[in-house]
Coordinates of C-alpha atoms in Angstrom, one line a residue:
M156 CA 9.7 -1.8 -7.4
H157 CA 9.8 1.3 -7.1
L158 CA 10.2 3.1 -10.7
P159 CA 13.1 6.1 -9.9
D160 CA 11.7 9.7 -11.2
M161 CA 12.6 9.6 -15.2
V162 CA 13.3 6.0 -15.8
L163 CA 9.8 6.0 -18.6
Q164 CA 9.3 8.1 -21.7
P165 CA 7.2 10.4 -21.3
V166 CA 4.2 9.5 -23.1
P167 CA 3.7 6.7 -20.9
T168 CA 4.6 8.3 -17.7
V169 CA 1.4 10.8 -18.6
V170 CA -0.8 8.0 -19.5
S171 CA 0.4 5.9 -16.4
G172 CA -0.5 9.0 -14.6
A173 CA -4.0 9.5 -16.3
L174 CA -4.7 5.6 -15.1
G175 CA -3.5 6.0 -11.7
V176 CA -5.4 9.0 -11.1
A177 CA -9.0 7.1 -12.5
G178 CA -8.5 4.5 -10.7
L179 CA -8.6 6.9 -7.2
A180 CA -10.9 8.4 -8.9
W181 CA -13.1 5.2 -8.9
A182 CA -11.9 4.4 -5.4
V183 CA -12.8 7.4 -3.9
R184 CA -15.9 7.6 -5.2
R185 CA -16.5 4.3 -4.4
L186 CA -15.9 5.4 -0.1
R187 CA -17.5 8.9 -0.3
G188 CA -20.6 9.2 2.1
R189 CA -20.0 6.1 3.9
E190 CA -19.7 7.7 7.5
G191 CA -19.2 5.5 10.1
D192 CA -18.2 2.4 7.8
R193 CA -15.3 0.5 8.9
A194 CA -13.3 0.9 5.4
T195 CA -12.9 4.6 6.0
V196 CA -12.3 3.8 9.7
L197 CA -9.8 1.7 9.3
M198 CA -7.6 3.4 6.2
G199 CA -4.9 5.3 8.8
A200 CA -4.5 2.4 10.6
M201 CA -3.8 -0.4 7.8
G202 CA -1.9 2.1 5.8
A203 CA 0.1 2.8 8.6
C204 CA 0.9 -1.4 9.0
V205 CA 1.2 -1.6 4.9
F206 CA 3.9 1.5 5.2
A207 CA 5.8 0.1 8.2
A208 CA 6.0 -3.3 6.8
Q209 CA 7.4 -2.2 3.4
M210 CA 10.4 -0.7 5.5
V211 CA 11.4 -4.5 6.1
N212 CA 13.1 -6.1 3.6
F213 CA 14.0 -10.0 4.1
P214 CA 16.5 -11.8 2.4
L215 CA 16.4 -13.8 -0.4
Y216 CA 18.5 -16.7 0.6
P217 CA 20.8 -17.7 -1.2
W218 CA 21.0 -15.5 -3.6
P219 CA 22.0 -11.0 -2.7
I220 CA 18.4 -10.2 -2.8
S221 CA 15.5 -8.6 -0.6
G222 CA 11.7 -8.2 -0.6
H223 CA 9.4 -6.7 1.0
L224 CA 5.7 -6.7 1.7
M225 CA 3.4 -5.2 -0.9
G226 CA 0.6 -5.3 1.3
G227 CA -2.4 -4.7 -1.4
V228 CA -3.9 -7.7 -1.0
L229 CA -3.8 -7.6 2.6
A230 CA -5.0 -4.4 3.1
A231 CA -8.0 -5.4 0.4
V232 CA -9.0 -8.1 2.4
V233 CA -9.4 -6.1 5.6
L234 CA -10.8 -2.9 4.2
G235 CA -12.7 -3.7 0.6
P236 CA -10.7 -2.9 -2.7
A237 CA -12.1 0.6 -3.0
A238 CA -10.4 1.5 0.7
G239 CA -7.3 -1.2 -0.2
I240 CA -6.6 1.1 -3.1
A241 CA -6.9 4.2 -1.3
V242 CA -4.5 3.3 1.3
M243 CA -1.9 2.1 -1.1
A244 CA -1.8 5.6 -3.2
L245 CA -1.8 7.9 0.4
V246 CA 1.4 5.1 1.1
L247 CA 3.1 5.6 -2.5
M248 CA 2.8 9.2 -1.9
V249 CA 4.3 9.7 1.5
Q250 CA 7.2 7.0 0.5
A251 CA 8.2 9.6 -2.6
F252 CA 7.4 13.0 -0.9
L253 CA 8.8 12.1 2.4
F254 CA 11.5 9.7 1.9
G255 CA 12.3 9.6 -2.1
D256 CA 11.1 6.3 -2.4
G257 CA 10.1 6.0 -5.7
G258 CA 10.1 9.0 -8.1
I259 CA 7.0 12.0 -8.4
T260 CA 7.1 11.1 -12.1
A261 CA 6.8 7.9 -11.8
L262 CA 4.0 8.2 -9.1
G263 CA 1.5 6.8 -11.8
A264 CA 3.4 3.8 -13.0
N265 CA 4.1 2.8 -9.3
F266 CA 0.2 3.4 -8.2
V267 CA -0.8 1.7 -10.9
N268 CA 1.6 -1.6 -10.4
M269 CA 1.3 -1.9 -6.8
G270 CA -2.2 -0.1 -6.2
L271 CA -4.7 -1.1 -8.9
I272 CA -3.0 -4.8 -10.2
G273 CA -1.4 -5.2 -6.5
S274 CA -4.7 -4.4 -4.7
G275 CA -7.5 -4.3 -7.0
V276 CA -6.7 -7.3 -9.3
G277 CA -5.4 -9.4 -6.5
Y278 CA -8.9 -8.0 -4.7
A279 CA -10.5 -10.0 -8.0
I280 CA -8.4 -13.1 -7.5
Y281 CA -8.8 -13.5 -3.8
A282 CA -12.8 -13.0 -4.0
T283 CA -12.7 -15.4 -6.8
L284 CA -10.8 -18.0 -4.5
R285 CA -12.5 -17.3 -1.4
R286 CA -15.9 -18.1 -3.1
R287 CA -14.8 -21.0 -5.2
W288 CA -13.2 -22.5 -1.9
A289 CA -15.8 -21.6 0.5
G290 CA -18.5 -23.0 -1.2
G291 CA -20.1 -19.6 -1.7
L292 CA -20.7 -16.9 0.3
V293 CA -21.3 -17.4 3.8
G294 CA -24.3 -15.8 5.4
P295 CA -25.2 -14.6 9.3
N296 CA -26.8 -17.8 9.6
A297 CA -24.5 -20.3 8.5
S298 CA -23.5 -23.1 10.7
E299 CA -20.0 -23.1 12.7
E300 CA -18.7 -25.6 10.0
A301 CA -19.3 -23.6 7.3
R302 CA -18.1 -20.6 9.2
A303 CA -14.6 -22.7 10.0
Q304 CA -14.6 -23.8 5.7
D305 CA -14.7 -20.1 5.3
Q306 CA -12.1 -19.0 7.4
R307 CA -9.5 -21.8 5.5
A308 CA -11.1 -20.2 2.4
V309 CA -10.1 -16.7 3.7
V310 CA -6.6 -17.6 4.5
I311 CA -5.5 -19.5 1.8
A312 CA -7.4 -17.5 -0.7
A313 CA -5.5 -14.3 0.6
M314 CA -2.0 -16.1 0.4
A315 CA -2.4 -16.9 -3.2
A316 CA -4.0 -13.9 -4.2
S317 CA -1.0 -11.9 -2.3
W318 CA 1.6 -14.4 -4.5
F319 CA -0.2 -13.7 -7.9
S320 CA -0.5 -10.0 -6.8
V321 CA 3.3 -10.0 -6.7
L322 CA 4.0 -11.4 -10.0
L323 CA 1.6 -9.8 -11.9
A324 CA 3.0 -6.5 -10.4
S325 CA 6.9 -7.3 -11.4
G326 CA 5.3 -8.5 -14.6
S327 CA 3.7 -5.1 -15.5
L328 CA 6.6 -3.1 -14.6
S329 CA 8.8 -5.6 -16.9
I330 CA 6.5 -4.3 -19.5
Q331 CA 6.8 -0.9 -18.6
L332 CA 11.3 -1.2 -18.5
T333 CA 11.3 -2.7 -22.2
L334 CA 9.2 -1.4 -23.8
F335 CA 9.2 2.6 -22.3
G336 CA 12.3 2.5 -20.8
P337 CA 15.4 4.4 -21.2
N338 CA 16.9 1.1 -22.8
P339 CA 14.3 -1.2 -24.2
G340 CA 15.4 -4.7 -23.9
D341 CA 14.5 -8.0 -24.6
L342 CA 10.6 -8.4 -23.0
P343 CA 11.1 -12.3 -22.5
I344 CA 14.5 -12.1 -21.0
V345 CA 13.3 -9.2 -18.7
L346 CA 10.3 -10.7 -17.6
G347 CA 11.9 -14.5 -16.9
W348 CA 14.6 -12.8 -14.6
M349 CA 11.6 -10.5 -13.3
T350 CA 9.1 -13.7 -12.9
L351 CA 12.4 -16.0 -11.5
V352 CA 12.9 -13.2 -8.8
H353 CA 9.1 -12.2 -7.4
C354 CA 8.5 -16.0 -7.4
G355 CA 10.5 -16.0 -4.4
I356 CA 9.5 -12.7 -3.1
G357 CA 5.8 -13.5 -3.5
L358 CA 6.4 -16.3 -0.9
G359 CA 7.1 -14.0 1.7
E360 CA 4.6 -12.1 0.7
A361 CA 2.1 -15.0 1.1
M362 CA 3.5 -15.9 4.0
I363 CA 3.3 -12.7 5.5
T364 CA -0.4 -11.9 4.6
G365 CA -1.4 -15.5 5.8
L366 CA 0.0 -14.6 8.9
A367 CA -1.7 -11.3 9.4
I368 CA -4.9 -12.5 8.3
R369 CA -5.0 -15.4 10.6
F370 CA -4.1 -13.5 13.3
L371 CA -6.9 -10.8 12.7
L372 CA -9.1 -14.1 12.7
L373 CA -8.0 -15.7 16.0
T374 CA -8.3 -12.0 17.7
R375 CA -10.6 -9.8 15.8
P376 CA -12.7 -12.0 13.3
D377 CA -15.3 -9.4 12.6
L378 CA -12.3 -7.4 11.0
I379 CA -12.4 -9.7 8.1
P380 CA -16.1 -9.1 6.1
P381 CA -18.1 -11.3 3.9
L382 CA -17.3 -11.1 0.5
E383 CA -20.8 -9.8 -0.1
T384 CA -20.5 -6.6 3.0
A385 CA -17.1 -5.8 1.8
T386 CA -17.5 -3.5 -1.0
A387 CA -21.0 -2.9 0.0
P388 CA -21.5 1.1 1.7
G389 CA -22.9 1.6 4.8
L390 CA -22.4 -1.8 5.7
T391 CA -20.2 -2.6 9.4
S392 CA -19.8 -5.6 11.7
S393 CA -21.5 -5.8 15.1
T394 CA -18.1 -4.5 16.9
T395 CA -16.5 -1.9 14.6
S396 CA -19.6 -0.3 14.7
S397 CA -19.0 0.8 18.1
A398 CA -17.2 3.4 19.6
S399 CA -15.2 1.3 21.8
G400 CA -14.4 -1.2 18.7
R401 CA -13.4 0.9 16.8
A402 CA -11.0 2.4 19.0
T403 CA -9.9 -0.9 19.6
A404 CA -9.1 -1.7 16.4
V405 CA -7.7 1.3 15.1
F406 CA -5.3 2.4 18.2
G407 CA -4.2 -1.5 18.2
G408 CA -3.1 -1.1 14.5
L409 CA -1.4 1.9 15.3
G410 CA 0.5 0.2 18.1
I411 CA 1.5 -2.5 15.8
A412 CA 2.6 -0.4 12.9
L413 CA 4.9 1.9 15.6
A414 CA 6.6 -1.6 16.9
I415 CA 7.3 -2.8 13.5
A416 CA 8.6 0.7 12.1
A417 CA 10.6 0.9 15.7
F418 CA 12.0 -2.1 16.3
L419 CA 12.0 -4.4 13.0
A420 CA 12.9 -2.0 10.1
P421 CA 16.2 -1.0 11.6
L422 CA 16.8 -4.8 11.2
A423 CA 15.8 -5.2 7.4
S424 CA 18.5 -6.7 4.7
D425 CA 20.3 -4.7 2.8
H426 CA 20.5 -6.5 -0.1
P427 CA 18.6 -4.8 -3.6
D428 CA 15.1 -5.5 -3.8
G429 CA 14.0 -7.7 -6.9
F430 CA 13.8 -4.8 -9.4
E431 CA 16.5 -3.3 -8.1
W432 CA 18.7 -6.3 -8.4
T433 CA 17.4 -7.4 -11.9
A434 CA 17.3 -4.2 -13.3
T435 CA 20.8 -3.4 -12.6
R436 CA 22.0 -7.0 -13.9
L437 CA 20.4 -6.4 -17.3
G438 CA 21.8 -3.1 -17.5
F439 CA 18.4 -0.8 -16.5
L440 CA 19.7 0.6 -13.3
D441 CA 23.5 0.4 -13.8
H442 CA 25.7 1.7 -11.2
E443 CA 28.7 0.0 -11.5
D444 CA 31.9 2.3 -11.7
Q445 CA 29.9 5.1 -10.6
P446 CA 31.3 8.0 -8.1
E447 CA 29.2 7.5 -4.2
D448 CA 27.4 10.6 -5.0
Q449 CA 26.0 9.7 -8.3
G450 CA 24.7 6.0 -7.5
D451 CA 21.0 7.6 -7.2
P452 CA 19.4 6.7 -11.1
A453 CA 17.1 9.6 -11.0
A454 CA 20.3 11.8 -9.9
L455 CA 21.6 10.7 -13.5
V456 CA 18.6 10.8 -15.7
A457 CA 18.3 14.4 -14.0
A458 CA 21.3 15.3 -15.4
E459 CA 21.6 13.3 -18.4
G460 CA 18.0 12.6 -19.8
P461 CA 16.5 8.8 -19.7
A462 CA 19.7 7.8 -21.9
G463 CA 21.8 8.6 -18.6
L464 CA 21.0 5.7 -17.2
G465 CA 23.5 2.5 -18.0
Q466 CA 26.2 5.0 -19.2
E467 CA 29.1 6.9 -17.4
P468 CA 28.3 9.2 -15.4
A469 CA 29.0 13.1 -15.9
N470 CA 31.6 14.7 -14.0
E471 CA 29.6 16.9 -12.3
P472 CA 27.3 15.8 -9.6
A473 CA 24.0 15.5 -10.4
R474 CA 20.7 16.2 -8.1
P475 CA 17.5 14.2 -8.4
L476 CA 14.3 15.7 -9.0
Y477 CA 13.4 15.9 -5.7
E478 CA 14.8 16.7 -2.5
A479 CA 13.0 14.4 -0.1
P480 CA 13.3 15.6 3.5
L481 CA 14.2 11.8 5.0
P482 CA 16.4 10.1 1.7
D483 CA 16.6 6.7 2.1
Y484 CA 14.4 6.4 5.5
A485 CA 17.6 8.1 7.1
I486 CA 17.6 11.3 9.3
Q487 CA 20.0 13.3 7.7
V488 CA 21.0 16.6 9.4
E489 CA 24.4 19.1 9.5
G490 CA 25.9 19.6 12.6
P491 CA 26.6 17.3 15.6
L492 CA 23.3 16.0 15.7
G493 CA 24.2 14.5 12.0
D494 CA 27.0 13.0 13.1
W495 CA 25.1 11.2 15.9
F496 CA 22.4 9.9 14.0
R497 CA 25.1 8.9 11.3
D498 CA 26.8 7.0 14.0
A499 CA 23.3 5.2 14.6
P500 CA 22.1 4.4 11.4
S501 CA 19.7 2.1 13.6
L502 CA 18.3 4.2 15.8
S503 CA 18.2 7.0 12.7
T504 CA 15.9 4.8 10.3
A505 CA 13.7 3.8 13.8
I506 CA 12.8 7.4 14.0
A507 CA 12.3 8.0 10.3
G508 CA 10.2 4.7 10.3
I509 CA 8.0 6.2 13.1
I510 CA 7.9 10.0 11.7
G511 CA 6.5 8.4 8.3
T512 CA 4.2 5.6 10.0
L513 CA 2.4 8.6 11.9
T514 CA 2.1 10.9 8.6
V515 CA 0.4 7.6 7.0
F516 CA -1.6 7.3 9.7
L517 CA -2.9 10.7 10.3
A518 CA -2.9 11.6 6.2
G519 CA -4.9 8.1 6.3
W520 CA -7.5 9.6 8.9
I521 CA -7.7 12.9 7.2
I522 CA -8.6 11.8 4.2
A523 CA -11.6 9.6 5.6
R524 CA -13.4 11.9 7.6
G525 CA -13.2 13.8 4.7
L526 CA -14.5 11.2 2.8
E527 CA -17.8 11.0 5.2
T528 CA -20.7 12.6 4.2
R529 CA -21.9 14.5 7.1
R530 CA -26.1 13.9 7.9
P531 CA -27.4 17.5 8.6
P532 CA -28.7 18.4 12.0
T533 CA -32.3 17.3 12.8
Q534 CA -34.7 20.2 12.3
F535 CA -36.8 20.7 15.3
N536 CA -40.4 20.8 14.0
P537 CA -43.3 20.7 16.8
T538 CA -45.8 18.6 16.1
P539 CA -49.2 19.8 17.0
T540 CA -51.4 18.5 20.1
D541 CA -54.1 16.9 19.1
P542 CA -57.1 19.0 20.8
Q543 CA -59.0 16.2 21.5
T544 CA -56.8 14.1 23.6
G545 CA -54.1 16.5 24.8
G546 CA -51.7 14.2 23.0
V547 CA -49.2 14.4 20.1
G548 CA -51.3 14.2 16.8
P549 CA -51.1 14.0 12.8
H550 CA -50.7 17.7 11.6
V551 CA -53.7 18.6 9.0
A552 CA -53.2 21.0 6.5

């Protein structure tokens, strides 16, 4: 669901970028000053997990289509909507700048679709359903039966919200393509195809999200906050507030992310994802009869402008707007080492995935540290001694 460069017209590109900046600014403002808060502590680990999971495309049988986890609802359920939105922004930026997955000029539109809608709106749906199905908020003195009911509500609400988030994000993308794309099309047709395809992809999103949330509830239920603390600054659970609890959650999450990138990403389906398949079928991204070196839509629009999509390519090979260091999640270097990586594509993908996972983790940790407000060191102001008792007494001016 990543738009490439220059597919949207200039004005919508600028507008979507402004919306993305405004949404990210809101999230950063909500997170600023939350020293030791669970959301900032876990941002790096959650970002790494979302990034690695997005590398694993699952097939959508019986069609030649694949899908992957978007992860916005999963991040928001664990961290709250502000941190979830920030995590999605970080993942999208690493994907665009390091791997060329999604255009630099399309970062705003991609963030609106997968960050603000996928995580922010997705969390609003989750919170509404959880309140309704859990019978209200569960406080610290709730009975075991109420807690069990709330845990069931968490899983079901997260799965439902994940499914809806995929549909809403694909709907937003459909509107962007038909109204502001290079080849304006019939919105009902595009929206119908995108909805049909992403209904199936949304089921995969819901299943993966539900399994992940259930796993956390069984192993670390403290990582799933009640609704009343999910967005409130400065509130931490008893386990994640301790140093050992934080370290276990952070490095455990990083270990899971690295395992996904190293062992599952090389097994990902090579079918086009739902957006690519639909856009190619309807003529938005027409790769038919193109030379191998011009199959990238970003390269076409860089050479011919937005009208180049869906038309015959020029004779001269076009270059993309930005040369990513690890394009297509692969190690591409010259010489014998490059030949070795080309002969071992699974290893190349695994190494690229590990590099990306560590990049997201470290960037998330650095950003989280920057968002924390440092308390000034306590000044030593000796209290005068009480002359009557010799002890510490109040100071009288």
